CSV table of C-alpha atoms in Angstrom, one decimal:
chain,number,residue,atom,x,y,z
A,189,MET,CA,0.1,0.1,0.4
A,190,LEU,CA,1.3,3.5,-0.6
A,191,ASP,CA,2.7,4.8,2.1
A,192,GLU,CA,1.8,9.2,1.9
A,193,ALA,CA,5.5,10.4,2.3
A,194,ASP,CA,5.1,8.7,-1.6
A,195,ILE,CA,2.1,10.8,-2.9
A,196,LYS,CA,3.2,13.6,-5.4
A,197,LYS,CA,0.5,13.4,-7.1
A,198,VAL,CA,-3.5,13.0,-6.5
A,199,LEU,CA,-6.5,13.3,-8.4
A,200,MET,CA,-10.0,13.5,-7.1
A,201,VAL,CA,-12.5,12.1,-9.6
A,202,VAL,CA,-16.4,13.1,-8.5
A,203,ALA,CA,-19.2,13.8,-10.7
A,204,HIS,CA,-20.8,17.1,-8.8
A,205,PRO,CA,-19.3,20.1,-7.7
A,206,ASP,CA,-19.3,19.6,-3.2
A,207,ASP,CA,-18.1,16.4,-3.2
A,208,ILE,CA,-14.5,16.7,-2.9
A,209,ASP,CA,-15.3,18.9,-0.3
A,210,PHE,CA,-17.9,16.9,1.1
A,211,GLY,CA,-16.5,13.7,1.4
A,212,ALA,CA,-12.1,14.1,1.0
A,213,ALA,CA,-11.0,18.5,1.2
A,214,GLY,CA,-9.1,18.0,4.9
A,215,THR,CA,-7.1,15.2,3.4
A,216,VAL,CA,-6.6,17.3,0.5
A,217,ALA,CA,-5.6,19.6,2.1
A,218,ARG,CA,-3.2,17.7,3.8
A,219,PHE,CA,-1.8,16.5,0.7
A,220,THR,CA,-1.3,20.3,-0.5
A,221,GLU,CA,0.3,21.3,2.9
A,222,ALA,CA,2.9,18.4,1.5
A,223,GLY,CA,3.8,19.7,-1.6
A,224,ALA,CA,1.4,17.2,-3.5
A,225,GLU,CA,-0.2,18.0,-6.6
A,226,VAL,CA,-3.3,17.5,-7.0
A,227,THR,CA,-6.0,17.8,-9.5
A,228,TYR,CA,-9.5,18.0,-9.6
A,229,CYS,CA,-11.7,16.5,-12.5
A,230,LEU,CA,-15.5,17.6,-12.1
A,231,VAL,CA,-17.4,14.8,-13.8
A,232,THR,CA,-21.2,17.6,-14.1
A,233,ASP,CA,-21.1,21.2,-13.2
A,234,GLY,CA,-23.6,20.2,-10.3
A,235,ASP,CA,-26.8,22.4,-12.7
A,236,ALA,CA,-29.4,20.0,-11.1
A,237,GLY,CA,-28.1,20.4,-7.5
A,238,GLY,CA,-29.4,24.5,-5.7
A,239,PHE,CA,-31.8,25.0,-4.2
A,240,ASP,CA,-33.0,28.5,-6.4
A,241,ARG,CA,-34.7,27.3,-9.0
A,242,ALA,CA,-34.7,31.0,-10.3
A,243,LEU,CA,-31.2,29.6,-11.7
A,244,ASP,CA,-32.7,26.5,-13.0
A,245,ASN,CA,-31.1,26.6,-17.2
A,246,GLY,CA,-29.4,29.8,-16.5
A,247,GLY,CA,-26.2,30.3,-14.2
A,248,MET,CA,-26.7,27.3,-12.0
A,249,ALA,CA,-23.7,25.8,-13.8
A,250,ALA,CA,-21.5,28.3,-14.1
A,251,LEU,CA,-22.5,29.4,-10.6
A,252,ARG,CA,-21.5,25.7,-9.0
A,253,ARG,CA,-17.8,26.2,-11.8
A,254,ALA,CA,-17.9,29.0,-9.3
A,255,GLU,CA,-18.0,27.7,-6.3
A,256,GLN,CA,-16.1,24.9,-7.3
A,257,THR,CA,-12.9,27.3,-7.8
A,258,ALA,CA,-13.5,28.9,-4.6
A,259,ALA,CA,-13.8,26.0,-2.6
A,260,ALA,CA,-10.7,24.6,-4.3
A,261,LYS,CA,-8.4,27.5,-3.4
A,262,CYS,CA,-8.9,27.5,0.1
A,263,VAL,CA,-7.4,23.4,0.4
A,264,GLY,CA,-4.3,25.2,-2.1
A,265,VAL,CA,-6.1,23.7,-5.4
A,266,SER,CA,-5.6,25.5,-9.0
A,267,ASP,CA,-6.1,22.5,-11.4
A,268,LEU,CA,-9.7,22.0,-12.1
A,269,ARG,CA,-10.9,20.1,-14.9
A,270,PHE,CA,-15.0,19.4,-16.0
A,271,LEU,CA,-16.4,16.9,-17.6
A,272,GLY,CA,-20.0,18.8,-18.9
A,273,TYR,CA,-21.8,16.0,-18.8
A,274,ARG,CA,-25.6,16.3,-17.5
A,275,ASP,CA,-26.2,16.4,-13.3
A,276,GLY,CA,-28.7,13.9,-12.6
A,277,ALA,CA,-28.0,11.6,-16.5
A,278,VAL,CA,-24.3,10.2,-15.6
A,279,GLU,CA,-23.8,6.6,-16.9
A,280,GLN,CA,-21.7,4.2,-16.4
A,281,THR,CA,-20.7,4.3,-20.4
A,282,LEU,CA,-17.5,3.3,-22.5
A,283,GLY,CA,-17.6,6.9,-23.2
A,284,LEU,CA,-17.2,8.4,-19.4
A,285,ARG,CA,-15.0,5.6,-19.1
A,286,ARG,CA,-13.1,7.2,-22.0
A,287,ASP,CA,-12.8,10.7,-20.3
A,288,ILE,CA,-11.5,9.8,-17.0
A,289,ALA,CA,-9.2,8.0,-18.9
A,290,ARG,CA,-8.0,10.4,-20.5
A,291,VAL,CA,-7.5,12.5,-17.9
A,292,ILE,CA,-5.4,9.4,-15.8
A,293,ARG,CA,-3.0,9.6,-18.8
A,294,GLN,CA,-2.3,13.5,-18.9
A,295,VAL,CA,-2.2,13.6,-14.0
A,296,ARG,CA,-0.6,11.0,-14.6
A,297,PRO,CA,-0.9,10.1,-11.1
A,298,ASP,CA,0.7,7.9,-7.8
A,299,LEU,CA,-3.8,7.9,-6.5
A,300,VAL,CA,-7.6,8.4,-7.9
A,301,ILE,CA,-9.5,9.2,-5.3
A,302,THR,CA,-13.2,8.9,-6.2
A,303,SER,CA,-16.8,7.8,-5.0
A,304,THR,CA,-17.5,4.4,-4.2
A,305,PRO,CA,-20.0,2.2,-6.3
A,306,GLU,CA,-21.4,0.6,-4.3
A,307,ARG,CA,-25.0,1.2,-2.5
A,308,ASN,CA,-24.9,2.7,1.1
A,309,TYR,CA,-27.5,1.2,2.8
A,310,ALA,CA,-26.4,2.8,5.9
A,311,ARG,CA,-26.1,5.6,4.8
A,312,ILE,CA,-28.4,7.0,1.3
A,313,SER,CA,-26.5,10.9,0.3
A,314,PRO,CA,-23.3,9.4,-1.1
A,315,SER,CA,-25.7,7.0,-3.0
A,316,HIS,CA,-26.7,9.9,-5.6
A,317,PRO,CA,-26.6,7.3,-8.5
A,318,ASP,CA,-24.0,9.9,-10.6
A,319,HIS,CA,-22.2,9.0,-7.0
A,320,ARG,CA,-21.5,5.6,-8.2
A,321,ALA,CA,-21.8,5.8,-12.0
A,322,VAL,CA,-18.7,8.3,-11.5
A,323,GLY,CA,-17.1,5.9,-9.5
A,324,GLY,CA,-17.4,2.7,-11.4
A,325,ALA,CA,-16.3,4.2,-14.9
A,326,THR,CA,-12.9,5.7,-13.2
A,327,LEU,CA,-11.8,2.1,-11.8
A,328,ASP,CA,-12.5,0.2,-15.1
A,329,ALA,CA,-10.8,3.7,-16.4
A,330,VAL,CA,-7.9,2.7,-13.8
A,331,TYR,CA,-8.1,-0.9,-14.7
A,332,PRO,CA,-7.7,-1.9,-17.4
A,333,ASP,CA,-8.1,1.4,-19.4
A,334,ALA,CA,-5.4,4.3,-18.6
A,335,ARG,CA,-2.8,1.7,-17.7
A,336,ASN,CA,-3.3,-0.4,-21.7
A,337,PRO,CA,-1.8,0.6,-24.7
A,338,TYR,CA,-4.4,-0.4,-26.5
A,339,ALA,CA,-7.8,0.0,-25.2
A,340,PHE,CA,-8.7,3.6,-26.2
A,341,PRO,CA,-6.0,3.1,-28.7
A,342,GLU,CA,-6.9,7.4,-29.8
A,343,LEU,CA,-5.6,8.8,-26.9
A,344,LEU,CA,-2.1,7.5,-27.3
A,345,ALA,CA,-2.9,7.8,-31.8
A,346,ASP,CA,-4.0,11.2,-32.0
A,347,GLU,CA,-3.2,12.9,-28.6
A,348,GLY,CA,0.0,10.9,-27.3
A,349,LEU,CA,-1.4,9.9,-24.6
A,350,ASP,CA,0.8,6.9,-23.2
A,351,ALA,CA,-0.5,4.2,-20.6
A,352,TRP,CA,-0.4,5.2,-17.1
A,353,THR,CA,-0.6,2.6,-14.4
A,354,VAL,CA,-2.2,4.5,-11.0
A,355,ARG,CA,-1.1,2.8,-7.7
A,356,GLU,CA,-3.9,3.0,-5.5
A,357,VAL,CA,-7.7,4.8,-5.3
A,358,TRP,CA,-9.5,5.7,-2.3
A,359,LEU,CA,-13.1,5.1,-2.5
A,360,THR,CA,-15.6,7.4,-0.1
A,361,GLY,CA,-18.6,6.9,1.0
A,362,GLY,CA,-18.5,3.5,1.6
A,363,MET,CA,-20.7,1.0,4.3
A,364,THR,CA,-16.8,-0.5,4.9
A,365,PRO,CA,-14.3,2.5,5.1
A,366,ASP,CA,-10.8,0.9,5.9
A,367,HIS,CA,-8.5,3.9,5.8
A,368,TYR,CA,-8.5,7.0,7.8
A,369,VAL,CA,-7.0,10.3,7.2
A,370,ASP,CA,-6.8,12.6,10.3
A,371,VAL,CA,-7.6,15.9,9.1
A,372,THR,CA,-7.6,17.6,12.3
A,373,LEU,CA,-5.4,20.3,11.6
A,374,THR,CA,-7.0,20.6,8.4
A,375,VAL,CA,-11.4,20.6,9.0
A,376,ASP,CA,-11.3,24.7,9.0
A,377,ARG,CA,-10.3,24.7,5.8
A,378,LYS,CA,-12.6,21.7,4.6
A,379,VAL,CA,-15.3,24.2,6.8
A,380,ALA,CA,-13.7,26.5,4.8
A,381,ALA,CA,-14.3,25.3,1.3
A,382,LEU,CA,-17.6,23.7,2.2
A,383,ARG,CA,-19.3,27.0,2.7
A,384,ALA,CA,-17.1,27.9,-0.3
A,385,HIS,CA,-20.8,25.7,-1.5
A,386,GLU,CA,-22.8,28.5,-0.6
A,387,SER,CA,-25.7,27.5,-3.2
A,388,GLN,CA,-25.3,24.1,-1.6
A,389,THR,CA,-24.8,24.5,2.2
A,390,SER,CA,-25.7,27.8,3.2
A,391,HIS,CA,-29.3,26.8,4.3
A,392,ILE,CA,-27.6,23.7,6.5
A,393,PRO,CA,-28.2,25.7,10.2
A,394,ASP,CA,-25.4,24.7,11.8
A,395,LEU,CA,-22.6,22.6,9.1
A,396,ASP,CA,-19.4,23.7,11.1
A,397,GLY,CA,-21.1,21.0,13.8
A,398,MET,CA,-22.8,18.8,11.0
A,399,ILE,CA,-19.3,18.6,10.1
A,400,LYS,CA,-17.2,18.2,12.4
A,401,GLY,CA,-19.6,15.7,13.8
A,402,MET,CA,-19.0,13.4,11.1
A,403,LEU,CA,-15.8,13.7,11.1
A,404,SER,CA,-15.3,13.0,14.6
A,405,GLY,CA,-17.2,9.3,14.4
A,406,HIS,CA,-14.5,8.5,11.9
A,407,ALA,CA,-12.2,10.0,14.5
A,408,ALA,CA,-13.4,7.4,17.4
A,409,ALA,CA,-13.8,4.8,15.1
A,410,ALA,CA,-9.9,5.0,13.9
A,411,GLY,CA,-9.0,5.1,17.8
A,412,LEU,CA,-7.5,8.8,17.1
A,413,PRO,CA,-7.5,10.7,20.8
A,414,GLU,CA,-10.5,12.7,22.1
A,415,GLY,CA,-10.4,16.1,19.5
A,416,SER,CA,-9.7,15.0,17.1
A,417,TYR,CA,-11.0,14.5,13.4
A,418,ALA,CA,-10.4,11.9,10.2
A,419,GLU,CA,-11.9,11.2,6.6
A,420,ALA,CA,-12.8,7.6,6.0
A,421,PHE,CA,-12.0,5.7,2.5
A,422,GLN,CA,-11.7,2.5,1.8
A,423,ARG,CA,-8.3,1.7,-0.1
A,424,VAL,CA,-8.1,-0.8,-3.6
A,425,VAL,CA,-5.0,-1.3,-4.3
A,426,THR,CA,-4.5,-1.2,-8.3
A,427,ALA,CA,-1.0,-1.7,-9.3
Protein backbone atom coordinates (compact mmCIF):
# COMPACT_ATOMS: atom_id res chain seq x y z
CA MET A 1 0.00 0.00 0.00
CA LEU A 2 1.05 3.56 -0.66
CA ASP A 3 2.74 5.51 2.08
CA GLU A 4 1.49 9.11 2.23
CA ALA A 5 5.06 10.33 1.83
CA ASP A 6 5.22 8.59 -1.57
CA ILE A 7 2.10 10.31 -2.91
CA LYS A 8 3.26 13.15 -5.15
CA LYS A 9 0.28 13.46 -7.51
CA VAL A 10 -3.40 12.95 -6.67
CA LEU A 11 -6.41 12.95 -8.99
CA MET A 12 -9.89 13.46 -7.54
CA VAL A 13 -12.72 12.23 -9.79
CA VAL A 14 -16.25 13.04 -8.67
CA ALA A 15 -19.70 13.65 -10.08
CA HIS A 16 -20.58 17.09 -8.70
CA PRO A 17 -19.08 20.26 -7.30
CA ASP A 18 -18.96 19.86 -3.49
CA ASP A 19 -18.54 16.04 -3.59
CA ILE A 20 -14.81 16.41 -2.99
CA ASP A 21 -15.31 18.86 -0.18
CA PHE A 22 -17.84 16.78 1.71
CA GLY A 23 -15.78 13.61 1.27
CA ALA A 24 -12.11 14.49 1.26
CA ALA A 25 -11.23 18.20 1.43
CA GLY A 26 -9.38 17.80 4.72
CA THR A 27 -7.25 15.07 3.17
CA VAL A 28 -6.67 17.21 0.07
CA ALA A 29 -5.42 20.04 2.30
CA ARG A 30 -2.98 17.62 3.95
CA PHE A 31 -1.66 16.54 0.55
CA THR A 32 -1.18 20.08 -0.74
CA GLU A 33 0.47 21.17 2.52
CA ALA A 34 2.93 18.29 2.03
CA GLY A 35 3.73 19.51 -1.48
CA ALA A 36 1.67 17.04 -3.52
CA GLU A 37 -0.01 18.16 -6.75
CA VAL A 38 -3.78 17.64 -6.66
CA THR A 39 -6.09 17.82 -9.69
CA TYR A 40 -9.89 17.88 -9.59
CA CYS A 41 -11.93 16.19 -12.33
CA LEU A 42 -15.63 17.11 -12.11
CA VAL A 43 -17.82 14.99 -14.37
CA THR A 44 -20.81 17.38 -14.18
CA ASP A 45 -21.26 21.05 -13.40
CA GLY A 46 -23.93 20.29 -10.80
CA ASP A 47 -26.60 22.15 -12.75
CA ALA A 48 -29.40 20.05 -11.19
CA GLY A 49 -28.39 20.97 -7.64
CA GLY A 50 -29.09 23.88 -5.38
CA PHE A 51 -32.18 25.54 -3.98
CA ASP A 52 -32.51 28.67 -6.13
CA ARG A 53 -34.95 27.60 -8.79
CA ALA A 54 -34.66 31.00 -10.46
CA LEU A 55 -31.29 29.81 -11.74
CA ASP A 56 -32.64 26.65 -13.38
CA ASN A 57 -31.15 26.38 -16.87
CA GLY A 58 -29.89 29.91 -16.53
CA GLY A 59 -26.73 30.08 -14.49
CA MET A 60 -26.62 27.26 -11.96
CA ALA A 61 -23.83 25.42 -13.81
CA ALA A 62 -21.67 28.54 -14.02
CA LEU A 63 -22.36 29.36 -10.37
CA ARG A 64 -21.37 25.92 -9.20
CA ARG A 65 -18.18 25.91 -11.27
CA ALA A 66 -17.26 29.20 -9.65
CA GLU A 67 -18.08 27.86 -6.19
CA GLN A 68 -15.94 24.77 -6.77
CA THR A 69 -13.05 26.91 -7.99
CA ALA A 70 -13.27 29.03 -4.83
CA ALA A 71 -13.57 25.94 -2.63
CA ALA A 72 -10.51 24.38 -4.27
CA LYS A 73 -8.45 27.46 -3.42
CA CYS A 74 -9.31 26.95 0.26
CA VAL A 75 -7.37 23.66 0.20
CA GLY A 76 -4.59 24.65 -2.19
CA VAL A 77 -5.89 23.32 -5.51
CA SER A 78 -5.93 25.30 -8.77
CA ASP A 79 -6.09 22.57 -11.45
CA LEU A 80 -9.78 21.84 -12.10
CA ARG A 81 -11.18 20.01 -15.12
CA PHE A 82 -14.90 19.92 -15.89
CA LEU A 83 -16.11 17.21 -18.28
CA GLY A 84 -19.55 18.75 -18.86
CA TYR A 85 -21.81 15.73 -18.43
CA ARG A 86 -25.44 16.44 -17.51
CA ASP A 87 -26.12 16.42 -13.77
CA GLY A 88 -28.47 13.61 -12.77
CA ALA A 89 -28.00 11.65 -15.98
CA VAL A 90 -24.49 10.20 -15.68
CA GLU A 91 -24.16 6.59 -16.82
CA GLN A 92 -21.19 4.22 -16.64
CA THR A 93 -20.49 4.30 -20.37
CA LEU A 94 -17.44 3.62 -22.51
CA GLY A 95 -17.38 7.31 -23.35
CA LEU A 96 -17.13 8.29 -19.69
CA ARG A 97 -14.42 5.69 -19.13
CA ARG A 98 -12.46 7.13 -22.05
CA ASP A 99 -12.82 10.69 -20.79
CA ILE A 100 -11.61 9.75 -17.30
CA ALA A 101 -8.81 7.59 -18.71
CA ARG A 102 -7.71 10.63 -20.73
CA VAL A 103 -7.41 12.74 -17.57
CA ILE A 104 -5.55 9.94 -15.78
CA ARG A 105 -3.03 9.75 -18.61
CA GLN A 106 -2.67 13.54 -18.62
CA VAL A 107 -2.19 13.88 -14.86
CA ARG A 108 -0.34 10.57 -14.25
CA PRO A 109 -1.30 10.35 -10.56
CA ASP A 110 0.00 8.00 -7.89
CA LEU A 111 -3.41 8.03 -6.22
CA VAL A 112 -6.97 8.45 -7.48
CA ILE A 113 -9.79 9.30 -5.07
CA THR A 114 -13.37 8.76 -6.21
CA SER A 115 -16.79 7.76 -4.91
CA THR A 116 -17.78 4.21 -4.15
CA PRO A 117 -19.74 2.50 -6.94
CA GLU A 118 -21.72 0.58 -4.31
CA ARG A 119 -24.96 1.66 -2.67
CA ASN A 120 -24.60 2.69 0.96
CA TYR A 121 -27.59 1.25 2.81
CA ALA A 122 -26.56 2.79 6.15
CA ARG A 123 -26.42 6.36 4.81
CA ILE A 124 -28.17 7.00 1.52
CA SER A 125 -26.67 10.39 0.58
CA PRO A 126 -23.42 8.99 -0.91
CA SER A 127 -25.50 6.70 -3.16
CA HIS A 128 -26.64 9.27 -5.72
CA PRO A 129 -26.75 7.48 -9.11
CA ASP A 130 -24.19 9.91 -10.52
CA HIS A 131 -21.80 9.10 -7.66
CA ARG A 132 -22.08 5.37 -8.27
CA ALA A 133 -21.70 5.75 -12.04
CA VAL A 134 -18.62 7.95 -11.69
CA GLY A 135 -17.06 5.63 -9.12
CA GLY A 136 -17.56 2.60 -11.33
CA ALA A 137 -16.34 4.34 -14.47
CA THR A 138 -13.28 5.65 -12.64
CA LEU A 139 -12.32 2.20 -11.37
CA ASP A 140 -12.69 0.87 -14.93
CA ALA A 141 -10.62 3.77 -16.25
CA VAL A 142 -7.91 2.98 -13.70
CA TYR A 143 -8.06 -0.73 -14.45
CA PRO A 144 -7.76 -1.63 -17.24
CA ASP A 145 -8.20 1.41 -19.48
CA ALA A 146 -5.55 3.96 -18.50
CA ARG A 147 -2.76 1.39 -18.22
CA ASN A 148 -3.60 -0.51 -21.40
CA PRO A 149 -2.15 1.13 -24.55
CA TYR A 150 -4.63 -0.84 -26.64
CA ALA A 151 -7.65 0.57 -24.78
CA PHE A 152 -8.97 3.70 -26.50
CA PRO A 153 -5.99 3.71 -28.90
CA GLU A 154 -6.97 7.17 -30.11
CA LEU A 155 -5.72 8.60 -26.82
CA LEU A 156 -2.20 7.53 -27.81
CA ALA A 157 -2.44 7.87 -31.59
CA ASP A 158 -4.25 11.22 -31.74
CA GLU A 159 -3.38 12.85 -28.39
CA GLY A 160 0.02 11.35 -27.57
CA LEU A 161 -1.14 10.11 -24.16
CA ASP A 162 0.91 7.12 -23.09
CA ALA A 163 -0.53 4.45 -20.81
CA TRP A 164 -0.33 5.06 -17.06
CA THR A 165 -0.75 2.75 -14.08
CA VAL A 166 -2.38 4.25 -10.98
CA ARG A 167 -0.96 2.59 -7.88
CA GLU A 168 -3.97 2.96 -5.58
CA VAL A 169 -7.59 4.18 -5.44
CA TRP A 170 -9.37 5.48 -2.34
CA LEU A 171 -13.17 5.30 -2.31
CA THR A 172 -15.38 7.71 -0.36
CA GLY A 173 -18.92 7.16 0.88
CA GLY A 174 -18.85 3.39 1.32
CA MET A 175 -20.08 1.19 4.13
CA THR A 176 -16.75 -0.53 4.78
CA PRO A 177 -13.98 2.08 5.21
CA ASP A 178 -10.59 0.64 6.10
CA HIS A 179 -8.38 3.74 5.98
CA TYR A 180 -8.68 6.95 7.98
CA VAL A 181 -6.82 10.22 7.48
CA ASP A 182 -6.37 12.47 10.51
CA VAL A 183 -7.63 15.89 9.38
CA THR A 184 -7.65 17.55 12.80
CA LEU A 185 -5.24 20.24 11.61
CA THR A 186 -7.08 20.85 8.32
CA VAL A 187 -10.73 20.53 9.35
CA ASP A 188 -11.26 24.30 9.34
CA ARG A 189 -10.00 24.47 5.75
CA LYS A 190 -12.50 21.73 4.87
CA VAL A 191 -15.36 23.70 6.44
CA ALA A 192 -14.21 26.84 4.60
CA ALA A 193 -14.26 24.92 1.32
CA LEU A 194 -17.79 23.73 2.03
CA ARG A 195 -18.92 27.26 2.85
CA ALA A 196 -17.70 28.30 -0.60
CA HIS A 197 -20.49 26.12 -2.01
CA GLU A 198 -23.02 28.68 -0.87
CA SER A 199 -25.78 27.42 -3.17
CA GLN A 200 -25.53 24.01 -1.49
CA THR A 201 -24.65 24.73 2.14
CA SER A 202 -26.05 28.14 3.10
CA HIS A 203 -29.31 26.52 4.27
CA ILE A 204 -27.50 24.26 6.79
CA PRO A 205 -27.90 25.94 10.22
CA ASP A 206 -24.77 24.46 11.83
CA LEU A 207 -22.48 23.32 9.03
CA ASP A 208 -19.42 23.38 11.27
CA GLY A 209 -21.10 21.19 13.89
CA MET A 210 -22.53 18.79 11.32
CA ILE A 211 -19.16 18.23 9.63
CA LYS A 212 -17.15 17.98 12.82
CA GLY A 213 -19.69 15.56 14.30
CA MET A 214 -19.31 13.24 11.31
CA LEU A 215 -15.52 13.50 11.31
CA SER A 216 -15.25 12.91 15.04
CA GLY A 217 -17.14 9.65 14.49
CA HIS A 218 -14.57 8.61 11.89
CA ALA A 219 -11.78 9.57 14.28
CA ALA A 220 -13.27 7.40 17.01
CA ALA A 221 -13.51 4.47 14.59
CA ALA A 222 -9.85 5.03 13.73
CA GLY A 223 -8.84 5.00 17.40
CA LEU A 224 -7.63 8.59 17.37
CA PRO A 225 -7.63 10.65 20.59
CA GLU A 226 -10.77 12.47 21.67
CA GLY A 227 -11.04 15.83 19.96
CA SER A 228 -9.61 14.49 16.69
CA TYR A 229 -11.24 14.53 13.26
CA ALA A 230 -10.76 12.07 10.41
CA GLU A 231 -11.97 11.32 6.90
CA ALA A 232 -12.76 7.74 5.92
CA PHE A 233 -11.87 5.78 2.77
CA GLN A 234 -11.76 2.27 1.39
CA ARG A 235 -8.37 1.53 -0.13
CA VAL A 236 -8.08 -0.42 -3.38
CA VAL A 237 -4.58 -1.44 -4.47
CA THR A 238 -4.51 -1.19 -8.26
CA ALA A 239 -0.85 -1.38 -9.25
